[in-house]
PDB file of C-alpha atoms in Angstrom:
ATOM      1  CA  UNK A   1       8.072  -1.614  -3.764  1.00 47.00           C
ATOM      2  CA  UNK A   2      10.240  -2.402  -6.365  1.00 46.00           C
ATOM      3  CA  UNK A   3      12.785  -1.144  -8.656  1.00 51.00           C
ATOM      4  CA  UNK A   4      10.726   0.032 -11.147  1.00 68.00           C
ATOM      5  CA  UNK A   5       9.034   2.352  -8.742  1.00 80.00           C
ATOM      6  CA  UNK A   6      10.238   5.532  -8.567  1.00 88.00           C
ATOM      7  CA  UNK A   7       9.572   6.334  -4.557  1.00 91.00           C
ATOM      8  CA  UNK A   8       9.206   9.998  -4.583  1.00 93.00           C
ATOM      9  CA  UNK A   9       7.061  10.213  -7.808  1.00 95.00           C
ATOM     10  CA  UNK A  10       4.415   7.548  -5.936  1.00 95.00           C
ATOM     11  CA  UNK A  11       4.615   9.732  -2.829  1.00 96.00           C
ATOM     12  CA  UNK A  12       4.241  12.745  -4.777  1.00 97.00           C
ATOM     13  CA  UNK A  13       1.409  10.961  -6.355  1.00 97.00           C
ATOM     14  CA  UNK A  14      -0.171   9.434  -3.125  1.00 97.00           C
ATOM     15  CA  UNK A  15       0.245  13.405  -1.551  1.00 98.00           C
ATOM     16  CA  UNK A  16      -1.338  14.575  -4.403  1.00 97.00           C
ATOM     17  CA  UNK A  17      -4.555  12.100  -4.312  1.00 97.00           C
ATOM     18  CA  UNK A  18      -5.001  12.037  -0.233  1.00 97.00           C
ATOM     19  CA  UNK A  19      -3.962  15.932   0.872  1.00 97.00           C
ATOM     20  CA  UNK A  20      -1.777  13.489   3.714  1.00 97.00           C
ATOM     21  CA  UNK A  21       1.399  14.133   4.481  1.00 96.00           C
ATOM     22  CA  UNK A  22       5.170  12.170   2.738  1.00 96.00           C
ATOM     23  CA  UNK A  23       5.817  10.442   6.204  1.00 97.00           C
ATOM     24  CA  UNK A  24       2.453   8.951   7.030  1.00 97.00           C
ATOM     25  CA  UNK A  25       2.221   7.455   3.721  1.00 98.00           C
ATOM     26  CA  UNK A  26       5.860   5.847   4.396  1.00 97.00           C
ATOM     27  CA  UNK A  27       4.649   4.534   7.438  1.00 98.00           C
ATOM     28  CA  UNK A  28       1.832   3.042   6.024  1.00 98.00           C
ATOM     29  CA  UNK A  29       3.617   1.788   2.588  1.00 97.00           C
ATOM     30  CA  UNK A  30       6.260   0.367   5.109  1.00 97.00           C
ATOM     31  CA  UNK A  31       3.691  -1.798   7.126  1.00 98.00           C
ATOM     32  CA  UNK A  32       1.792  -2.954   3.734  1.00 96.00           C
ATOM     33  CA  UNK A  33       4.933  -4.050   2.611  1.00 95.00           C
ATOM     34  CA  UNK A  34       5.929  -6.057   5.511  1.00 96.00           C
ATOM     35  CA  UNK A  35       2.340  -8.025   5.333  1.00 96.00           C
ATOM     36  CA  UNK A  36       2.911  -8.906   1.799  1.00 91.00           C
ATOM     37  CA  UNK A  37       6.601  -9.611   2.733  1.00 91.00           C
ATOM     38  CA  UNK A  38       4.779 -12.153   5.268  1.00 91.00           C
ATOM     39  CA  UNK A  39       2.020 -13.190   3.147  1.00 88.00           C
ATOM     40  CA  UNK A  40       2.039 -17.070   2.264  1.00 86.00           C
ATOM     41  CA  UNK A  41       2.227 -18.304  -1.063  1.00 82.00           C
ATOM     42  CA  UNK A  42      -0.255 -20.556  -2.767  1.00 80.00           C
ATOM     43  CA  UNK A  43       0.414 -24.061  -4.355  1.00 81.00           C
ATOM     44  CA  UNK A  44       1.077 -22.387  -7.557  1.00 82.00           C
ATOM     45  CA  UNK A  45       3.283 -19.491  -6.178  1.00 77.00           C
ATOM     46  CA  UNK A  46       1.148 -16.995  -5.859  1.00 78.00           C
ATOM     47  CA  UNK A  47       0.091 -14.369  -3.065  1.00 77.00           C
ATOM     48  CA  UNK A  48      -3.250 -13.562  -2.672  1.00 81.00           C
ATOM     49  CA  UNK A  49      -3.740 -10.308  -0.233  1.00 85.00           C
ATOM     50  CA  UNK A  50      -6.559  -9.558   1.361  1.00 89.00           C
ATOM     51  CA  UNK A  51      -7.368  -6.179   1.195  1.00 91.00           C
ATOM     52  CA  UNK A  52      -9.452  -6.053   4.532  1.00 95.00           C
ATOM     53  CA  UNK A  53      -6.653  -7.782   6.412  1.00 95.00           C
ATOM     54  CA  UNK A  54      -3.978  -5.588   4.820  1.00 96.00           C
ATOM     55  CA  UNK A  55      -6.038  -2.677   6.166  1.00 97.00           C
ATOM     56  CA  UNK A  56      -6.475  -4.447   9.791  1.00 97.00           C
ATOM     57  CA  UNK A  57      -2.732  -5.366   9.492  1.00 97.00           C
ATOM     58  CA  UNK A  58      -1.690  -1.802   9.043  1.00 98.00           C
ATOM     59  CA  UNK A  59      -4.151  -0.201  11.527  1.00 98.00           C
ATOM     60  CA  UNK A  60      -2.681  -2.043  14.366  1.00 98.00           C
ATOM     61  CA  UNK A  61       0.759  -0.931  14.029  1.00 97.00           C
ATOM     62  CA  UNK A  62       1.597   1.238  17.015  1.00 97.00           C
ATOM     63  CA  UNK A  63       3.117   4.065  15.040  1.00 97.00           C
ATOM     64  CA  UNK A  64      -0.099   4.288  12.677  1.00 97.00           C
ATOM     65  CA  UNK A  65      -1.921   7.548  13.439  1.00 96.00           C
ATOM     66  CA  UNK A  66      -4.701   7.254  10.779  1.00 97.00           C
ATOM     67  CA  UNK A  67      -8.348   6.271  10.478  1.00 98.00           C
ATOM     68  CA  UNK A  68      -9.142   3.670   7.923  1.00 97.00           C
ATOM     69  CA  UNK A  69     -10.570   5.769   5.586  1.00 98.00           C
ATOM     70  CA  UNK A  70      -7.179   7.238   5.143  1.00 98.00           C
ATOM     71  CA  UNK A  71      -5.161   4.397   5.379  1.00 98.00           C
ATOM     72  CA  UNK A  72      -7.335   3.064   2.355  1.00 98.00           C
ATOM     73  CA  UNK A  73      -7.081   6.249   0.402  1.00 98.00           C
ATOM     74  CA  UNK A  74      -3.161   5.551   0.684  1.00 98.00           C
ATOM     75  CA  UNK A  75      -3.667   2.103  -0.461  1.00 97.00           C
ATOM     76  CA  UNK A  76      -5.981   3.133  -3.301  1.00 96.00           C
ATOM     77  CA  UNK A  77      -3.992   6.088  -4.610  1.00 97.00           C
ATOM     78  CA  UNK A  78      -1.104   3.239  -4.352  1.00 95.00           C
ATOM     79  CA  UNK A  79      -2.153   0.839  -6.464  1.00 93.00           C
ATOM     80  CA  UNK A  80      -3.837   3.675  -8.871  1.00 94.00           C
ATOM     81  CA  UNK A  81      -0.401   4.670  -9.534  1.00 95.00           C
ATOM     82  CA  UNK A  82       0.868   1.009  -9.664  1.00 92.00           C
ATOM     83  CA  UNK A  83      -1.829   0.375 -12.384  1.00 90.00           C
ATOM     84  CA  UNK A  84      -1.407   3.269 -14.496  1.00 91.00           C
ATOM     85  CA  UNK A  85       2.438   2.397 -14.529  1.00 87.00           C
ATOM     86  CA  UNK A  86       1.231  -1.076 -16.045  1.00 85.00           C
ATOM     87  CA  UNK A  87       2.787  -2.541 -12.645  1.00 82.00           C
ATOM     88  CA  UNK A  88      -0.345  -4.141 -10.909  1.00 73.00           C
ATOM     89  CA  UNK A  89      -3.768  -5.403 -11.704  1.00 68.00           C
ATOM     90  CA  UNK A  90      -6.501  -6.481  -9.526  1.00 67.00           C
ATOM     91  CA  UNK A  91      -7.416 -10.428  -9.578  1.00 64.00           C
ATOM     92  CA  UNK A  92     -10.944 -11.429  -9.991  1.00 55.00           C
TER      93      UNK A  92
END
């Protein structure tokens, strides 16, 4: 995440979307970062993320307790609040 992020508005805001719980989210923000972290750049810089992998990625940490629906709902409500922010966009 970065600095423009305010972390307990975007969990507030994740909470709010999912009905899940602060510290499952963190666990789940905390793995997505690390994949993107780890994610290789292209010849012109850039990282493209798979959103199936990221989901994989995340689903096979050990300390993941959540189905994939939920762990997408917490990437969704993510990048909702990302957008909204004028933070992200999705690439076509």
């Amino acid at each position: 995440m970065t600095d423009q992020v305010n972390e307990q508005e975007l969990l507030q805001y994740i909470a709010t979307e999912t009905s899940l719980d602060a510290n499952s989210i963190l666990i789940v923000l905390k793995h997505e970062q690390a994949f993107i972290n780890n994610a290789k750049e292209d010849a012109k810089g850039e990282v493209d993320i798979d959103s199936d992998e990221l989901v994989d990625y995340i689903l096979s940490r050990s300390d993941v307790k959540l189905d994939e629906l939920k762990v997408e709902s917490i990437l969704d409500a993510e990048m909702d609040y990302l957008m909204d922010k004028g933070l992200a966009g999705y690439v076509d």
